[in-house]
Tab-separated table of C-alpha atoms and ligand atoms in Angstrom:
chain	number	residue	atom	x	y	z
P	21	MET	CA	89.236	122.542	79.903
P	22	THR	CA	91.985	120.826	77.957
P	23	LYS	CA	93.625	117.767	79.379
P	24	ASP	CA	97.243	118.454	80.230
P	25	HIS	CA	97.859	115.079	81.848
P	26	GLY	CA	98.943	117.024	84.904
P	27	GLY	CA	97.373	114.265	86.948
P	28	ASP	CA	99.654	111.506	85.691
P	29	VAL	CA	101.842	110.265	88.524
P	30	ARG	CA	105.163	108.864	87.356
P	31	LEU	CA	107.586	107.163	89.706
P	32	SER	CA	110.985	106.357	88.210
P	33	GLY	CA	113.384	104.167	90.126
P	34	ILE	CA	112.054	105.512	93.383
P	35	SER	CA	113.280	103.773	96.520
P	36	LYS	CA	113.544	104.284	100.262
P	37	THR	CA	116.071	102.847	102.629
P	38	TYR	CA	116.317	103.327	106.375
P	39	GLY	CA	119.902	102.485	107.343
P	40	SER	CA	120.472	98.990	106.008
P	41	PHE	CA	116.749	98.266	105.659
P	42	THR	CA	115.038	98.762	102.308
P	43	ALA	CA	111.398	99.737	102.773
P	44	VAL	CA	110.784	100.319	99.054
P	45	HIS	CA	112.973	98.796	96.341
P	46	PRO	CA	113.525	100.859	93.157
P	47	LEU	CA	110.058	101.187	91.714
P	48	ASP	CA	108.801	102.286	88.292
P	49	LEU	CA	105.141	103.067	88.160
P	50	THR	CA	102.791	105.226	86.125
P	51	VAL	CA	99.346	106.127	87.359
P	52	PRO	CA	97.358	107.605	84.466
P	53	GLU	CA	95.440	110.825	85.020
P	54	GLY	CA	91.887	110.333	86.192
P	55	SER	CA	92.333	106.731	87.245
P	56	PHE	CA	91.553	105.099	90.553
P	57	PHE	CA	94.752	103.326	91.494
P	58	ALA	CA	95.213	101.070	94.530
P	59	LEU	CA	98.400	100.037	96.292
P	60	LEU	CA	97.550	96.774	98.002
P	61	GLY	CA	99.686	94.762	100.378
P	62	ALA	CA	100.161	93.437	103.882
P	63	SER	CA	101.315	95.542	106.809
P	64	GLY	CA	104.889	96.780	106.457
P	65	CYS	CA	105.231	96.179	102.708
P	66	GLY	CA	105.957	99.842	101.960
P	67	LYS	CA	102.581	101.279	100.914
P	68	THR	CA	102.602	104.335	103.170
P	69	THR	CA	106.259	105.024	102.412
P	70	THR	CA	105.476	105.042	98.677
P	71	LEU	CA	102.518	107.353	99.204
P	72	ARG	CA	104.528	109.712	101.403
P	73	MET	CA	107.191	109.969	98.695
P	74	ILE	CA	104.499	111.040	96.214
P	75	ALA	CA	103.206	113.603	98.705
P	76	GLY	CA	106.682	114.928	99.452
P	77	LEU	CA	106.478	113.938	103.118
P	78	GLU	CA	109.339	111.477	102.709
P	79	GLU	CA	112.520	112.054	100.750
P	80	PRO	CA	113.312	109.203	98.356
P	81	SER	CA	116.721	107.537	98.628
P	82	SER	CA	116.817	107.336	94.837
P	83	GLY	CA	114.651	108.080	91.838
P	84	THR	CA	112.179	110.769	90.857
P	85	VAL	CA	108.507	111.640	91.213
P	86	SER	CA	106.777	113.445	88.357
P	87	LEU	CA	103.283	114.857	88.155
P	88	GLY	CA	102.395	115.305	84.536
P	89	GLU	CA	105.433	116.902	82.902
P	90	GLN	CA	106.741	118.346	86.127
P	91	ASP	CA	109.498	116.707	88.174
P	92	VAL	CA	108.381	117.405	91.743
P	93	THR	CA	111.024	115.345	93.548
P	94	ARG	CA	112.568	118.418	95.151
P	95	LEU	CA	109.329	120.279	95.834
P	96	PRO	CA	108.042	120.541	99.415
P	97	PRO	CA	104.600	118.992	100.072
P	98	HIS	CA	102.613	122.236	99.990
P	99	LYS	CA	103.997	123.132	96.559
P	100	ARG	CA	102.749	119.868	95.031
P	101	PRO	CA	99.258	119.704	93.524
P	102	VAL	CA	98.528	116.808	95.825
P	103	ASN	CA	96.351	116.304	98.900
P	104	THR	CA	96.326	113.412	101.330
P	105	VAL	CA	93.499	111.856	103.345
P	106	PHE	CA	94.681	109.716	106.236
P	107	GLN	CA	93.029	107.029	108.309
P	108	SER	CA	92.910	109.422	111.265
P	109	TYR	CA	91.154	112.230	109.496
P	110	ALA	CA	91.739	114.780	112.278
P	111	LEU	CA	88.987	117.289	111.582
P	112	PHE	CA	89.117	120.600	113.431
P	113	PRO	CA	86.881	119.829	116.432
P	114	HIS	CA	85.935	123.434	117.215
P	115	LEU	CA	84.910	124.255	113.620
P	116	ASP	CA	81.616	123.111	112.149
P	117	ILE	CA	81.465	120.935	109.038
P	118	PHE	CA	81.080	123.894	106.695
P	119	GLU	CA	84.167	125.610	108.113
P	120	ASN	CA	86.165	122.392	108.117
P	121	VAL	CA	85.524	122.064	104.398
P	122	ALA	CA	86.083	125.785	103.763
P	123	PHE	CA	89.445	125.724	105.524
P	124	GLY	CA	91.662	125.267	102.480
P	125	LEU	CA	89.941	128.072	100.589
P	126	ARG	CA	90.071	130.509	103.516
P	127	ARG	CA	93.762	129.791	104.007
P	128	ARG	CA	94.341	130.809	100.426
P	129	GLY	CA	92.546	134.079	101.144
P	130	ILE	CA	89.408	133.246	99.172
P	131	ARG	CA	86.476	135.142	100.697
P	132	SER	CA	83.349	133.900	98.960
P	133	VAL	CA	83.495	130.241	99.719
P	134	LYS	CA	79.807	129.393	100.078
P	135	LYS	CA	79.130	128.146	96.576
P	136	GLN	CA	82.139	125.850	96.472
P	137	VAL	CA	81.625	124.508	99.985
P	138	ASP	CA	77.943	123.850	99.322
P	139	GLU	CA	78.808	121.983	96.143
P	140	MET	CA	81.409	119.925	97.945
P	141	LEU	CA	79.017	119.072	100.792
P	142	GLU	CA	76.459	118.075	98.190
P	143	LEU	CA	79.022	115.805	96.511
P	144	VAL	CA	79.670	113.921	99.742
P	145	GLN	CA	75.974	114.075	100.682
P	146	LEU	CA	76.394	116.125	103.828
P	147	GLY	CA	74.436	119.232	102.820
P	148	GLU	CA	72.138	118.799	105.807
P	149	GLN	CA	74.961	118.504	108.309
P	150	ALA	CA	76.805	121.742	107.485
P	151	ARG	CA	76.337	123.350	110.884
P	152	LYS	CA	77.157	120.344	113.009
P	153	LYS	CA	80.487	119.827	114.753
P	154	PRO	CA	82.604	116.797	113.836
P	155	HIS	CA	81.811	114.937	117.090
P	156	GLN	CA	78.124	115.022	116.152
P	157	LEU	CA	78.770	112.950	113.028
P	158	SER	CA	79.252	109.210	112.519
P	159	GLY	CA	82.636	107.814	111.502
P	160	GLY	CA	81.582	107.483	107.875
P	161	GLN	CA	80.270	111.040	107.790
P	162	GLN	CA	83.483	112.367	109.329
P	163	GLN	CA	85.447	110.500	106.702
P	164	ARG	CA	83.381	112.171	103.993
P	165	VAL	CA	84.105	115.580	105.535
P	166	ALA	CA	87.824	114.785	105.385
P	167	LEU	CA	87.386	113.881	101.730
P	168	ALA	CA	85.493	117.102	100.955
P	169	ARG	CA	88.133	119.114	102.809
P	170	ALA	CA	90.841	117.652	100.586
P	171	LEU	CA	88.885	117.779	97.316
P	172	ILE	CA	87.927	121.436	97.660
P	173	ASN	CA	91.567	122.331	97.022
P	174	ARG	CA	91.160	120.789	93.558
P	175	PRO	CA	94.349	118.760	93.775
P	176	LYS	CA	95.508	116.991	90.634
P	177	VAL	CA	96.083	113.889	92.698
P	178	LEU	CA	94.388	112.715	95.859
P	179	LEU	CA	96.318	110.279	98.036
P	180	LEU	CA	94.303	108.141	100.425
P	181	ASP	CA	96.089	106.140	103.116
P	182	GLU	CA	93.729	103.505	104.559
P	183	PRO	CA	90.999	106.153	104.731
P	184	LEU	CA	88.369	103.600	105.692
P	185	GLY	CA	90.500	101.760	108.240
P	186	ALA	CA	88.650	103.123	111.258
P	187	LEU	CA	85.189	102.187	110.012
P	188	ASP	CA	83.300	99.005	110.780
P	189	LEU	CA	82.892	96.469	108.012
P	190	LYS	CA	79.420	97.424	106.794
P	191	LEU	CA	80.190	101.136	106.695
P	192	ARG	CA	83.472	100.372	104.986
P	193	ARG	CA	81.700	98.547	102.186
P	194	GLN	CA	79.240	101.429	101.824
P	195	MET	CA	82.028	104.010	101.738
P	196	GLN	CA	83.861	101.995	99.084
P	197	TRP	CA	80.921	102.544	96.743
P	198	GLU	CA	80.751	106.202	97.778
P	199	LEU	CA	84.450	106.782	97.103
P	200	GLY	CA	84.102	105.151	93.701
P	201	ARG	CA	81.155	107.375	92.844
P	202	ILE	CA	82.933	110.525	94.027
P	203	GLN	CA	86.085	109.709	92.086
P	204	THR	CA	84.082	109.166	88.897
P	205	GLU	CA	82.285	112.453	89.488
P	206	VAL	CA	85.365	114.617	90.128
P	207	GLY	CA	87.673	112.733	87.752
P	208	ILE	CA	90.755	113.412	89.900
P	209	THR	CA	93.526	110.784	90.040
P	210	PHE	CA	93.123	108.761	93.251
P	211	VAL	CA	95.973	106.729	94.704
P	212	HIS	CA	94.454	104.590	97.427
P	213	VAL	CA	96.443	102.536	99.926
P	214	THR	CA	94.844	99.537	101.580
P	215	HIS	CA	95.650	96.096	102.954
P	216	ASP	CA	92.082	94.955	102.212
P	217	GLN	CA	92.039	93.048	98.927
P	218	GLU	CA	88.283	93.284	98.549
P	219	GLU	CA	88.475	97.044	98.991
P	220	ALA	CA	91.167	97.383	96.338
P	221	MET	CA	89.285	95.148	93.925
P	222	THR	CA	85.878	96.825	94.271
P	223	MET	CA	87.171	100.352	93.853
P	224	ALA	CA	90.268	100.523	91.727
P	225	ASP	CA	90.754	100.497	87.952
P	226	THR	CA	94.303	99.293	88.492
P	227	VAL	CA	95.797	97.539	91.501
P	228	ALA	CA	99.503	97.219	92.293
P	229	VAL	CA	100.071	94.293	94.646
P	230	MET	CA	103.054	95.071	96.892
P	231	ASN	CA	105.101	92.539	98.813
P	232	ALA	CA	108.185	93.355	100.896
P	233	GLY	CA	108.896	96.679	99.204
P	234	ARG	CA	108.277	95.510	95.649
P	235	VAL	CA	105.322	95.552	93.265
P	236	GLU	CA	104.699	91.874	92.530
P	237	GLN	CA	102.045	92.392	89.910
P	238	LEU	CA	100.030	95.226	88.477
P	239	GLY	CA	96.781	95.018	86.584
P	240	SER	CA	93.016	95.358	86.607
P	241	PRO	CA	91.288	93.546	89.486
P	242	LEU	CA	89.907	90.986	87.041
P	243	ASP	CA	93.291	90.347	85.449
P	244	LEU	CA	95.041	89.942	88.803
P	245	TYR	CA	92.358	87.595	90.046
P	246	GLU	CA	92.138	85.437	86.941
P	247	ASN	CA	95.805	85.482	85.964
P	248	PRO	CA	97.979	85.707	89.065
P	249	ARG	CA	101.639	85.322	88.179
P	250	THR	CA	103.040	84.628	91.630
P	251	THR	CA	101.908	82.488	94.548
P	252	PHE	CA	101.768	85.633	96.681
P	253	VAL	CA	99.229	87.258	94.358
P	254	ALA	CA	97.293	83.993	93.965
P	255	ASN	CA	96.959	83.613	97.725
P	256	PHE	CA	96.709	87.240	98.822
P	257	LEU	CA	93.955	88.157	96.363
P	258	GLY	CA	91.129	85.826	97.254
P	259	THR	CA	91.847	82.122	97.704
P	260	SER	CA	93.648	79.742	95.372
P	261	ASN	CA	94.078	75.996	95.406
P	262	LEU	CA	97.672	75.271	94.430
P	263	ILE	CA	98.906	71.806	93.512
P	264	GLU	CA	102.441	70.655	92.762
P	265	ALA	CA	102.507	68.877	89.429
P	266	GLU	CA	105.011	67.463	86.965
P	267	VAL	CA	105.011	68.372	83.284
P	268	ASP	CA	104.195	65.231	81.313
P	269	SER	CA	103.823	66.473	77.752
P	270	LYS	CA	102.500	69.253	75.548
P	271	SER	CA	99.878	68.999	72.866
P	272	GLY	CA	97.905	71.522	70.834
P	273	GLY	CA	98.525	74.528	73.077
P	274	ASP	CA	97.929	72.550	76.262
P	275	ILE	CA	100.307	71.310	78.901
P	276	VAL	CA	99.476	67.888	80.321
P	277	LEU	CA	100.566	67.512	83.926
P	278	LYS	CA	100.870	64.604	86.319
P	279	ALA	CA	99.451	65.285	89.761
P	280	GLY	CA	99.265	62.343	92.142
P	281	ASP	CA	98.054	59.429	90.023
P	282	GLY	CA	95.922	61.622	87.766
P	283	LYS	CA	96.437	64.053	84.910
P	284	LEU	CA	95.521	67.708	84.626
P	285	VAL	CA	95.388	69.936	81.577
P	286	LEU	CA	96.621	73.539	81.614
P	287	PRO	CA	96.456	75.883	78.604
P	288	GLU	CA	100.026	76.900	77.786
P	289	ALA	CA	98.974	80.529	77.510
P	290	ARG	CA	97.882	80.493	81.155
P	291	CYS	CA	101.201	79.230	82.492
P	292	SER	CA	103.556	81.985	83.661
P	293	ALA	CA	106.449	79.566	84.249
P	294	PRO	CA	108.618	77.715	81.752
P	295	ALA	CA	107.210	74.206	81.352
P	296	THR	CA	109.496	71.484	80.068
P	297	ALA	CA	108.790	67.774	80.255
P	298	GLY	CA	109.850	66.417	83.635
P	299	GLY	CA	109.868	69.918	85.161
P	300	ARG	CA	107.590	71.034	87.966
P	301	VAL	CA	104.796	73.591	87.875
P	302	LEU	CA	102.309	74.816	90.462
P	303	VAL	CA	98.793	74.367	89.157
P	304	GLY	CA	96.181	76.767	90.474
P	305	VAL	CA	92.409	76.941	90.405
P	306	ARG	CA	90.027	79.307	92.205
P	307	PRO	CA	87.469	77.713	94.593
P	308	GLU	CA	84.384	78.992	92.750
P	309	LYS	CA	85.523	77.495	89.442
P	310	ILE	CA	85.285	73.953	90.820
P	311	SER	CA	82.194	71.733	90.752
P	312	LEU	CA	81.649	69.039	93.322
P	313	THR	CA	79.961	65.752	92.369
P	314	HIS	CA	79.222	62.920	94.781
P	315	ALA	CA	81.407	59.870	94.015
P	316	ASP	CA	78.297	57.776	93.225
P	317	ASP	CA	77.637	60.085	90.250
P	318	ALA	CA	81.247	60.214	89.048
P	319	GLY	CA	80.088	58.854	85.678
P	320	ASP	CA	78.103	62.058	85.074
P	321	VAL	CA	81.201	64.279	85.079
P	322	PRO	CA	81.683	65.479	81.492
P	323	VAL	CA	84.828	64.367	79.706
P	324	GLY	CA	87.511	66.972	79.134
P	325	ARG	CA	87.267	68.394	82.663
P	326	ASN	CA	90.179	68.390	85.058
P	327	ARG	CA	89.177	66.030	87.843
P	328	ILE	CA	90.449	65.003	91.244
P	329	THR	CA	88.871	62.619	93.743
P	330	GLY	CA	88.820	63.267	97.440
P	331	LYS	CA	86.909	63.157	100.701
P	332	ILE	CA	84.968	66.077	102.126
P	333	THR	CA	86.392	67.036	105.521
P	334	ALA	CA	84.352	70.119	106.388
P	335	THR	CA	81.515	72.267	105.105
P	336	SER	CA	80.493	75.758	105.976
P	337	PHE	CA	77.227	77.388	104.933
P	338	THR	CA	77.626	81.109	104.265
P	339	GLY	CA	74.255	81.953	102.723
P	340	VAL	CA	75.109	82.648	99.095
P	341	SER	CA	77.411	79.681	98.922
P	342	THR	CA	78.587	76.604	100.743
P	343	GLN	CA	82.312	76.219	101.259
P	344	TYR	CA	83.770	72.742	101.259
P	345	ALA	CA	87.180	71.516	102.356
P	346	VAL	CA	88.231	68.379	100.514
P	347	ASP	CA	91.187	66.157	101.275
P	348	SER	CA	92.788	64.592	98.218
P	349	SER	CA	96.035	62.896	97.349
P	350	VAL	CA	97.300	66.030	95.554
P	351	CYS	CA	96.237	68.652	98.076
P	352	PRO	CA	95.372	68.195	101.741
P	353	GLU	CA	92.795	70.955	101.785
P	354	PHE	CA	91.131	71.772	98.527
P	355	VAL	CA	88.680	74.649	98.954
P	356	VAL	CA	85.508	74.631	96.860
P	357	TYR	CA	82.728	77.255	96.831
P	358	VAL	CA	79.390	76.049	95.538
P	359	GLN	CA	76.565	78.508	94.965
P	360	ASN	CA	73.432	77.591	96.873
P	361	ILE	CA	71.076	76.701	94.070
P	362	ASP	CA	70.368	73.002	94.403
P	363	ARG	CA	72.281	71.635	97.342
P	364	ASP	CA	73.212	67.966	97.153
P	365	PRO	CA	72.401	66.661	100.662
P	366	ARG	CA	74.918	63.845	100.246
P	367	LEU	CA	77.842	66.285	100.188
P	368	VAL	CA	78.651	66.164	103.884
P	369	PRO	CA	81.882	65.551	105.799
P	370	GLY	CA	83.082	62.008	105.183
P	371	ALA	CA	81.535	61.761	101.686
P	372	ASP	CA	83.695	60.820	98.706
P	373	ALA	CA	83.481	63.344	95.907
P	374	VAL	CA	84.903	64.295	92.529
P	375	LEU	CA	86.205	67.830	92.094
P	376	HIS	CA	86.151	68.944	88.494
P	377	TRP	CA	86.717	72.127	86.537
P	378	SER	CA	87.403	73.412	83.062
P	379	PRO	CA	91.065	73.357	81.983
P	380	ALA	CA	90.521	76.967	80.844
P	381	HIS	CA	90.132	77.954	84.506
P	382	THR	CA	93.498	76.523	85.437
P	383	PHE	CA	96.616	78.683	85.820
P	384	GLY	CA	100.251	77.666	86.125
P	385	LEU	CA	102.958	79.218	88.317
P	386	ASP	CA	106.687	78.809	88.805
P	387	ALA	CA	107.200	75.910	91.252
P	388	ALA	CA	110.337	77.477	92.725
P	389	GLN	CA	108.184	79.817	94.810
P	390	ASP	CA	106.855	79.334	98.320
P	391	ILE	CA	103.457	77.702	97.750
P	392	ASP	CA	102.059	79.426	100.869
P	393	ALA	CA	103.310	82.962	100.158
P	394	GLY	CA	100.606	85.453	101.037
P	395	VAL	CA	98.507	82.936	102.954
P	396	GLU	CA	99.524	83.704	106.532
P	397	THR	CA	99.164	87.433	106.097
P	398	VAL	CA	95.526	86.996	105.185
P	399	GLU	CA	94.912	84.831	108.242
P	400	GLU	CA	96.691	87.339	110.460
P	401	GLU	CA	94.499	90.115	109.123
P	402	ALA	CA	91.392	88.032	109.784
P	403	ALA	CA	92.449	87.503	113.391
P	404	VAL	CA	92.694	91.255	114.066
U	704	LIG	N1	111.072	106.223	109.727
U	704	LIG	C1	111.320	104.909	109.597
U	704	LIG	N2	112.455	104.373	110.049
U	704	LIG	C2	112.724	103.062	109.916
U	704	LIG	N3	111.916	102.184	109.310
U	704	LIG	C3	110.740	102.655	108.836
U	704	LIG	C4	110.383	104.033	108.943
U	704	LIG	N4	109.180	104.202	108.366
U	704	LIG	C5	108.806	102.984	107.924
U	704	LIG	N5	109.743	102.052	108.198
U	704	LIG	C6	109.669	100.620	107.857
U	704	LIG	O1	109.448	100.517	106.469
U	704	LIG	C7	108.570	99.433	106.182
U	704	LIG	C8	107.407	99.923	105.366
U	704	LIG	O2	106.619	100.790	106.143
U	704	LIG	P1	105.243	101.383	105.619
U	704	LIG	O3	104.726	102.301	106.656
U	704	LIG	O4	105.450	101.935	104.264
U	704	LIG	O5	104.336	100.073	105.531
U	704	LIG	P2	102.817	99.912	105.114
U	704	LIG	O6	102.794	99.024	103.940
U	704	LIG	O7	102.178	101.241	104.989
U	704	LIG	O8	102.202	99.122	106.363
U	704	LIG	P3	100.802	99.280	107.140
U	704	LIG	O9	99.787	98.518	106.337
U	704	LIG	O10	101.059	98.614	108.455
U	704	LIG	O11	100.494	100.735	107.275
U	704	LIG	C9	108.160	98.849	107.534
U	704	LIG	O12	108.918	97.707	107.784
U	704	LIG	C10	108.492	99.948	108.529
U	704	LIG	O13	108.829	99.418	109.764
U	705	LIG	MG1	100.684	102.235	106.089
């Protein structure tokens, strides 16, 4: 089969307004054929609306949707080579698993469905369950039936709207691997909507981080994590320590910053904001990049590291790592993750410590932004 790029999804200036409210601001986005693409963002940021515009279930207020070379903006949903899997997978309760999966083929008048259905059930590892009814399956199994039911139509693009939302955490994690495997096997373009950053990062080749109807940043999970360009992305994807600092000087590709009464070094290439002497920058570092040394051993900290002194206020043992909260003059709650290899028993609440990390692991952001953007949303999610 020749590749016709029919599975490329191209959104050009697509937007959606409801009265005076803009759910999705004009958006340009290309999802390459065969990729696993995730739209990630907090509740209400416009993920479902974007997906529904691709499916044809929602009419855009402006812009166009193309699949491959074809402009499908005016096509009704059933004429688009697209299928959608929703969080509520609504299987047909009176039909068994085999017939649920066969449904799309039968509707198209195809009589000999057995081979295709068997293959599909094999793909989602439900060959043994073919004659059961949906209520006799677990949530994860039902979700796989919904997936098989959509994939059997051989869509060019599969849209998934929080398909794992109804599953408990462990099953969710398992299904994330499964979905990844299935996508690789079938090679169909997947556009996956989720508010779970870990889910987006484990599965997708490319993640678009959405905030209030806009894509804030788009990239590979690694790129987004290591090089966030906004405070929202830095805080929403994992955890970041952000410090307000003043640009002191520049030398040899590095920016030297004043933070509290100390100095920090930031490679110029890792600063997404203009940095001029006297100006302000937000300095960021991820918790697992930081080492923690008891103040008594401060002399052992290698030169050339960024360092900050502080007092441990809390520790939390999570098995693989210990998480520390450290109060310092530049940041009231520095978060540090230390892998549990050789635990220093002196690092307890009340202890004075030196936090230190490589300048190469430091990133710089525009200080005009809200330093806490994206933080609350994560906490709200955790409380649910
Ligand atoms: N039919 C509608 N009329 C008015 N406003 C709407 C309509 N549909 C969606 N909205 C609003 O548009 C915004 C985006 O909604 P959308 O469903 O795309 O969010 P989402 O990112 O999918 O959120 P969630 O994670 O909660 O599913 C929300 O503020 C929502 O209230
Ligand atoms: Mg939604």
